Amino acid sequence: MRPMMKPHLLTPPRALAGGFALIIAIGTLLLSLPVAVNGNGLPFIDALFTAVSATCVTGLTVVDTASQFSYFGKIVLLALMQIGGLGFMTTATWFAIAFNRRISLRDQLILKESMNQSNMEGLVRLAGKVFLFSAVIELCGTIGFALRWAAEMPLGQAVWHGFFHAVSIFNNGGFELFGGFTDYAEDPFINLVTIVLVIFGSLGFIVLSELIEYPKTRSLSLHSKVVLTASGILIGAGAIVLAVFEFTNARTLGTLDWEGKLLAPLFQSVGLRSAGINTLPIAELRSATQFFMILMMFVGAAPGSTGGGIKITTFVVLLAALVAMTRGREDVVLFRRRIDRGDIYRAIAVTMLSVFVVIVATLILTAVQHENFLMLLFEAASAFGTVGYSMGLTPKLSLAGKIVVIVLMFTGRVGLITFALALQPKPRKELFRYPEGKITIG
């Protein structure tokens, strides 16, 4: 892992963004090969779009995955989703451990940035756990799916479909081989396996590690408490809102039996954490439901997970700061713990930057795509949140539209703060401070 530029220029954010860019470049090259596709070759922009979508675990597709790609192409997609979901630096660390390679301090700094950690204590051990957890969860998902689909197809094909979807869904990749899971809207087994895989992928490996060790430690960190509580509330509230808005919609929930009416809203609500797998036709949902989904996709999953968005913890810190301000309190408190002001400023910065990026991207899409505004906003939010839900716009994207969505997917996966730090020159330490001033707010 020898750097390609001067050490003082290869900062952790630059190494992280550059690593993802390198994986995308390799993926684009492989998907452009004739052996990766069925029939005619894939245009470069479509190969690039697909590689970015897989590496950034989004799931937006400009071509049909099942029919367009050969087995080689689908294996490339699996590799990109696995590396993109776990993080390329986590993958590199695991290989270094496997081959008894020394992990340098610079590598650990990049790994810390990749896994959204505040310190480097136990990082290498956590990277090892990440691969162990992923392997076990994906194996269980593969077995579950294979057992169900063995009743519909030959065993070998059922295992292949099970493996592909287990990797894709756990990494919140959003790629699937059925043209949607709408045929399984009333299938409790498929729904349950998918929901469990999505939740495990969206909680983050820090939370999973603490949950596994909880019987011994009998304690959870503030981060885990916030993620688990907020995830439960968002999933539950999302399922209720979706059920209320769509209950009488004859094109969605109205066609399902009572079991489907209970499962489908929960499935879609869990999918909004960044999964991109749906059992209801997104384009047929009511406008109110689609707008609500935009808000949920913008929030996204937990830090250190396979999902995107501004992250659940950012959303919770902002809400806690709002509550503290309206109650006249100086400190922001969660679970009897005071939140550092630096974290509050970071949450505000992430949210404001994210809103700005989505607005600008939607504005550009409005200029280059002649489609409904809500459809364009939905696409932008889905790409930035690396969710992968679409109202049908993705296959219609022009060259300019595809470039906009590619940039959104990349920044959404790498993280806006990391992306911004990667682009800026080396910061200089300020030798003075300006006098404090007062300004009227509100």
XYZ file of C-alpha atoms in Angstrom:
442
model
C 0.000 0.000 0.000
C 2.722 2.413 -1.040
C 1.362 5.933 -1.790
C 1.489 7.271 -5.367
C 2.062 10.872 -4.305
C 4.087 12.704 -1.684
C 3.211 11.486 1.834
C 2.172 14.926 3.068
C -0.268 15.225 0.130
C -1.886 11.804 0.576
C -4.214 12.686 3.415
C -6.678 10.043 4.681
C -9.675 11.726 2.924
C -7.749 11.820 -0.367
C -6.658 8.212 0.009
C -10.233 7.162 0.777
C -11.767 9.033 -2.168
C -8.924 7.927 -4.439
C -9.335 4.301 -3.386
C -13.015 4.298 -4.288
C -12.205 6.003 -7.595
C -9.596 3.319 -8.368
C -12.059 0.485 -7.616
C -14.643 2.178 -9.850
C -12.095 2.530 -12.667
C -11.202 -1.170 -12.475
C -14.884 -2.107 -12.349
C -15.661 0.069 -15.376
C -12.863 -1.574 -17.343
C -14.056 -5.085 -16.459
C -17.720 -4.340 -17.219
C -16.681 -2.887 -20.592
C -15.170 -6.224 -21.664
C -17.205 -8.291 -24.174
C -17.103 -11.274 -21.779
C -18.993 -9.247 -19.144
C -22.138 -8.713 -21.208
C -24.595 -10.702 -23.276
C -24.880 -9.590 -26.907
C -23.527 -6.175 -27.858
C -20.929 -4.443 -25.712
C -21.861 -1.951 -23.009
C -21.273 1.763 -23.792
C -18.553 3.310 -21.629
C -20.920 5.683 -19.811
C -23.254 2.793 -18.943
C -20.325 0.672 -17.732
C -19.117 3.605 -15.606
C -22.618 4.254 -14.237
C -23.060 0.593 -13.304
C -19.595 0.376 -11.697
C -20.270 3.505 -9.619
C -23.719 2.237 -8.621
C -22.284 -1.130 -7.515
C -19.185 0.253 -5.744
C -21.238 2.954 -4.026
C -23.851 0.265 -3.170
C -26.715 2.221 -4.669
C -28.536 -0.075 -7.079
C -29.678 2.415 -9.718
C -29.370 0.702 -13.099
C -29.459 1.991 -16.672
C -29.568 -1.567 -18.071
C -31.300 -4.735 -16.906
C -28.894 -6.635 -14.643
C -30.309 -10.104 -15.257
C -30.345 -10.011 -19.062
C -27.513 -7.596 -19.882
C -24.667 -9.116 -17.861
C -23.078 -12.537 -18.191
C -22.060 -14.614 -15.161
C -18.651 -12.931 -15.328
C -20.283 -9.494 -15.318
C -22.488 -10.432 -12.378
C -19.469 -11.714 -10.438
C -17.770 -8.365 -11.095
C -20.866 -6.624 -9.717
C -20.759 -8.846 -6.622
C -17.097 -8.011 -6.028
C -17.745 -4.283 -6.437
C -20.697 -4.387 -4.030
C -18.719 -6.362 -1.461
C -15.724 -4.033 -1.587
C -17.926 -0.953 -1.747
C -20.114 -2.080 1.134
C -17.305 -3.038 3.479
C -14.965 -0.288 2.282
C -11.863 -0.792 0.170
C -9.550 0.029 3.080
C -11.249 -2.557 5.288
C -10.792 -5.088 2.492
C -7.120 -4.174 2.092
C -6.589 -4.478 5.852
C -8.130 -7.951 5.876
C -5.806 -9.101 3.084
C -2.839 -7.622 4.944
C -3.852 -9.592 8.049
C -4.324 -12.774 5.995
C -0.824 -12.497 4.496
C 0.852 -11.318 7.727
C 1.628 -7.902 6.283
C 2.419 -5.036 8.653
C -0.247 -2.317 8.758
C 1.415 1.085 8.856
C 0.274 4.102 10.854
C -0.818 5.837 7.628
C -2.906 2.805 6.680
C -4.536 2.878 10.116
C -5.335 6.584 9.702
C -7.023 5.861 6.370
C -8.878 2.927 7.934
C -10.072 5.212 10.744
C -11.465 7.642 8.165
C -13.047 4.795 6.202
C -14.843 3.340 9.236
C -15.868 6.736 10.695
C -13.996 6.121 13.935
C -12.906 8.835 16.374
C -9.703 7.005 17.379
C -7.488 4.163 16.178
C -7.848 1.896 19.192
C -8.883 -1.620 18.151
C -9.258 -0.669 14.473
C -7.443 -3.680 13.036
C -9.377 -6.052 15.287
C -12.640 -4.388 14.229
C -11.695 -4.810 10.553
C -11.250 -8.525 11.167
C -14.647 -8.699 12.873
C -16.248 -6.896 9.933
C -15.241 -9.696 7.569
C -16.296 -12.395 9.996
C -19.708 -10.805 10.567
C -20.203 -10.236 6.840
C -19.291 -13.802 5.906
C -21.611 -15.333 8.515
C -24.560 -13.034 7.719
C -24.216 -13.460 3.955
C -23.903 -17.242 4.330
C -27.104 -17.382 6.392
C -28.862 -15.154 3.856
C -27.681 -17.370 0.989
C -28.998 -20.508 2.691
C -32.328 -18.861 3.489
C -32.923 -17.603 -0.036
C -31.689 -20.855 -1.625
C -34.074 -22.973 0.455
C -37.013 -20.801 -0.623
C -36.110 -20.569 -4.320
C -35.223 -24.276 -4.605
C -38.978 -24.841 -4.871
C -39.112 -22.644 -7.991
C -35.857 -23.405 -9.835
C -33.008 -25.967 -9.993
C -30.906 -26.171 -6.818
C -27.741 -24.759 -8.431
C -29.627 -21.762 -9.790
C -31.361 -21.273 -6.431
C -27.976 -21.195 -4.630
C -26.583 -18.718 -7.172
C -29.618 -16.428 -6.847
C -29.461 -16.774 -3.074
C -25.775 -15.851 -2.949
C -26.140 -12.894 -5.328
C -29.092 -11.406 -3.452
C -27.627 -12.068 0.008
C -24.451 -10.130 -0.884
C -26.388 -7.390 -2.672
C -28.995 -6.896 0.054
C -26.644 -7.104 3.060
C -24.316 -4.543 1.445
C -27.378 -2.427 0.590
C -26.346 -2.797 -3.065
C -29.839 -2.822 -4.518
C -28.986 -5.014 -7.539
C -31.329 -7.950 -8.129
C -32.057 -10.535 -10.826
C -35.869 -10.589 -10.855
C -36.768 -7.140 -12.149
C -38.046 -6.311 -8.669
C -39.322 -8.271 -5.670
C -42.943 -7.325 -6.389
C -43.882 -10.992 -6.910
C -42.844 -11.669 -3.297
C -44.844 -8.871 -1.653
C -46.983 -11.469 0.166
C -44.204 -13.991 0.824
C -43.373 -13.784 4.570
C -40.159 -15.836 4.287
C -38.567 -13.703 1.541
C -39.693 -10.549 3.332
C -38.234 -11.668 6.670
C -34.849 -12.748 5.277
C -34.524 -9.526 3.269
C -35.527 -7.301 6.189
C -33.002 -8.972 8.520
C -30.182 -8.610 5.960
C -30.983 -4.936 5.344
C -31.156 -4.110 9.048
C -27.844 -5.845 9.780
C -26.217 -3.972 6.894
C -27.642 -0.585 7.866
C -26.834 -0.675 11.604
C -23.089 -0.549 11.085
C -20.378 -2.938 12.199
C -19.663 -1.053 15.413
C -23.231 -1.627 16.569
C -23.207 -5.262 15.442
C -19.968 -5.870 17.337
C -21.374 -4.379 20.529
C -24.610 -6.358 20.194
C -22.691 -9.627 19.842
C -20.535 -8.813 22.867
C -23.472 -7.488 24.916
C -24.043 -10.760 26.865
C -20.487 -10.338 28.227
C -20.223 -6.570 28.576
C -23.830 -5.777 29.479
C -23.305 -2.276 28.081
C -23.733 -0.336 24.850
C -21.982 2.833 23.757
C -23.905 6.076 23.233
C -23.452 5.601 19.479
C -25.119 2.174 19.527
C -27.981 3.361 21.722
C -28.692 6.262 19.372
C -28.474 4.105 16.233
C -30.678 1.302 17.585
C -33.318 3.635 19.037
C -33.477 5.935 16.023
C -33.490 3.038 13.549
C -36.396 1.396 15.338
C -38.382 4.638 15.457
C -37.718 5.511 11.796
C -38.574 2.031 10.554
C -41.750 1.854 12.647
C -42.880 5.373 11.776
C -42.058 4.817 8.112
C -44.110 1.623 7.969
C -47.108 3.356 9.575
C -46.958 6.359 7.235
C -46.600 4.142 4.155
C -49.517 1.968 5.260
C -51.776 4.977 5.884
C -50.905 6.737 2.608
C -51.154 3.622 0.427
C -53.907 1.605 2.102
C -56.571 2.575 -0.439
C -54.235 2.799 -3.459
C -55.536 0.172 -5.886
C -52.154 0.062 -7.687
C -50.081 -0.770 -4.596
C -51.428 -2.018 -1.236
C -54.974 -2.243 -2.556
C -54.069 -5.323 -4.612
C -52.608 -7.268 -1.654
C -54.214 -9.422 1.024
C -54.028 -8.473 4.702
C -50.691 -10.225 5.153
C -49.257 -8.269 2.220
C -50.753 -5.027 3.547
C -48.758 -5.546 6.766
C -45.533 -6.800 5.187
C -45.156 -4.389 2.255
C -45.090 -1.087 4.238
C -42.561 -2.595 6.677
C -40.442 -3.924 3.800
C -40.369 -0.542 2.017
C -39.660 1.311 5.267
C -36.674 -0.930 5.997
C -35.534 -0.530 2.391
C -35.418 3.240 2.845
C -32.469 2.751 5.184
C -30.479 2.353 1.924
C -31.369 -1.094 0.559
C -33.067 -0.281 -2.757
C -35.091 -3.522 -2.900
C -38.849 -2.977 -3.240
C -41.990 -5.118 -3.251
C -44.286 -2.239 -4.270
C -44.019 -0.437 -7.648
C -42.357 2.861 -6.697
C -43.771 4.764 -9.686
C -47.353 3.804 -8.686
C -47.091 5.162 -5.140
C -48.971 8.345 -4.295
C -47.083 11.635 -4.512
C -47.306 12.118 -0.734
C -45.712 8.692 -0.203
C -42.948 9.424 -2.712
C -42.136 12.748 -1.037
C -42.067 11.089 2.387
C -39.649 8.495 0.960
C -37.383 11.318 -0.262
C -37.101 12.622 3.300
C -36.368 9.144 4.663
C -33.757 8.408 1.974
C -32.028 11.687 2.782
C -31.545 10.557 6.404
C -30.053 7.201 5.353
C -28.379 4.550 7.502
C -25.894 4.521 10.390
C -22.238 5.628 10.216
C -19.832 2.779 9.493
C -22.587 0.818 7.751
C -23.088 -0.159 4.119
C -25.657 2.640 3.643
C -25.557 6.329 2.726
C -27.471 9.542 3.473
C -26.564 12.141 6.063
C -26.668 9.251 8.580
C -29.072 8.561 11.398
C -26.761 9.947 14.094
C -26.494 13.280 12.258
C -30.281 13.496 12.107
C -30.643 12.678 15.819
C -28.014 15.222 16.880
C -29.796 17.921 14.868
C -33.133 17.064 16.480
C -31.548 17.035 19.942
C -29.947 20.430 19.273
C -33.320 21.795 18.152
C -35.001 20.515 21.319
C -32.229 21.955 23.509
C -32.496 25.365 21.827
C -36.307 25.556 22.099
C -36.092 24.631 25.788
C -33.382 27.212 26.467
C -30.747 24.639 27.408
C -27.066 25.234 26.767
C -26.088 21.577 26.402
C -27.351 18.996 23.908
C -27.980 15.755 25.818
C -28.711 12.228 24.601
C -29.106 9.289 27.001
C -27.719 11.438 29.840
C -24.571 12.219 27.844
C -23.595 15.719 26.686
C -22.819 15.966 22.958
C -19.588 17.720 22.041
C -20.078 21.052 20.253
C -17.708 19.922 17.511
C -20.066 17.030 16.704
C -23.010 19.435 16.571
C -21.158 21.744 14.157
C -20.215 18.728 12.041
C -23.839 17.550 11.942
C -24.978 21.005 10.828
C -22.238 21.172 8.181
C -23.027 17.697 6.806
C -26.747 18.454 6.596
C -26.343 21.876 4.978
C -23.827 20.560 2.448
C -26.086 17.613 1.659
C -29.142 19.823 1.142
C -27.096 22.098 -1.118
C -25.769 19.192 -3.199
C -29.202 17.583 -3.662
C -30.771 20.931 -4.584
C -28.063 21.764 -7.140
C -28.221 18.247 -8.611
C -32.015 18.451 -8.893
C -31.717 21.863 -10.539
C -29.308 20.464 -13.152
C -31.502 17.407 -13.738
C -34.476 19.721 -14.253
C -32.513 21.494 -16.992
C -31.333 18.338 -18.808
C -34.259 15.956 -18.208
C -37.801 16.809 -19.265
C -39.564 14.872 -16.545
C -41.794 15.503 -13.553
C -40.028 17.539 -10.841
C -40.888 15.058 -8.075
C -39.378 12.249 -10.167
C -36.146 14.254 -10.563
C -35.945 15.104 -6.849
C -36.655 11.467 -5.986
C -33.813 10.296 -8.252
C -31.376 12.817 -6.753
C -32.261 11.878 -3.164
C -32.060 8.162 -3.963
C -28.635 8.526 -5.608
C -27.218 10.695 -2.816
C -28.621 8.406 -0.123
C -27.254 5.392 -2.098
C -30.713 3.837 -1.761
C -31.408 2.790 -5.346
C -35.171 3.367 -5.473
C -36.334 4.934 -8.734
C -39.624 6.111 -10.197
C -38.454 4.904 -13.611
C -36.141 7.786 -14.507
C -32.776 5.960 -14.460
C -33.093 4.179 -17.859
C -34.223 7.497 -19.425
C -31.242 9.539 -18.207
C -29.335 11.540 -20.798
C -25.527 11.658 -20.807
C -25.571 14.801 -18.632
C -28.156 13.224 -16.324
C -26.059 10.098 -15.891
C -22.995 12.195 -14.981
C -24.998 14.115 -12.358
C -26.274 10.885 -10.795
C -22.765 9.363 -10.882
C -21.394 12.331 -8.923
C -24.271 12.065 -6.432
C -23.685 8.352 -5.841
C -19.943 8.847 -5.366
C -20.250 11.768 -2.930
C -23.068 10.011 -1.080
C -20.941 6.897 -0.474
C -17.604 8.571 0.268
C -19.231 11.242 2.409
C -19.445 14.964 1.708
C -17.037 16.013 4.445
C -14.460 13.438 3.310
C -14.974 14.466 -0.319
C -14.597 18.154 0.516
C -11.449 17.528 2.573
C -10.004 15.454 -0.272
C -10.398 18.380 -2.701
C -9.127 21.193 -0.512
C -5.409 22.090 -0.209
C -3.524 21.367 2.987
C -5.054 23.573 5.700
C -2.841 26.160 7.308
C -2.950 26.765 11.024
C -4.412 30.181 11.855
C -2.072 32.273 13.992
C -4.753 34.626 15.283
C -8.461 34.843 16.134
C -10.877 37.604 15.160
C -12.790 39.486 17.891
C -16.226 38.094 18.669
C -19.241 39.836 17.122
C -22.989 39.656 17.697
C -25.633 39.004 15.045
C -29.403 38.804 15.349
C -30.835 35.349 14.601
C -34.500 34.519 13.892
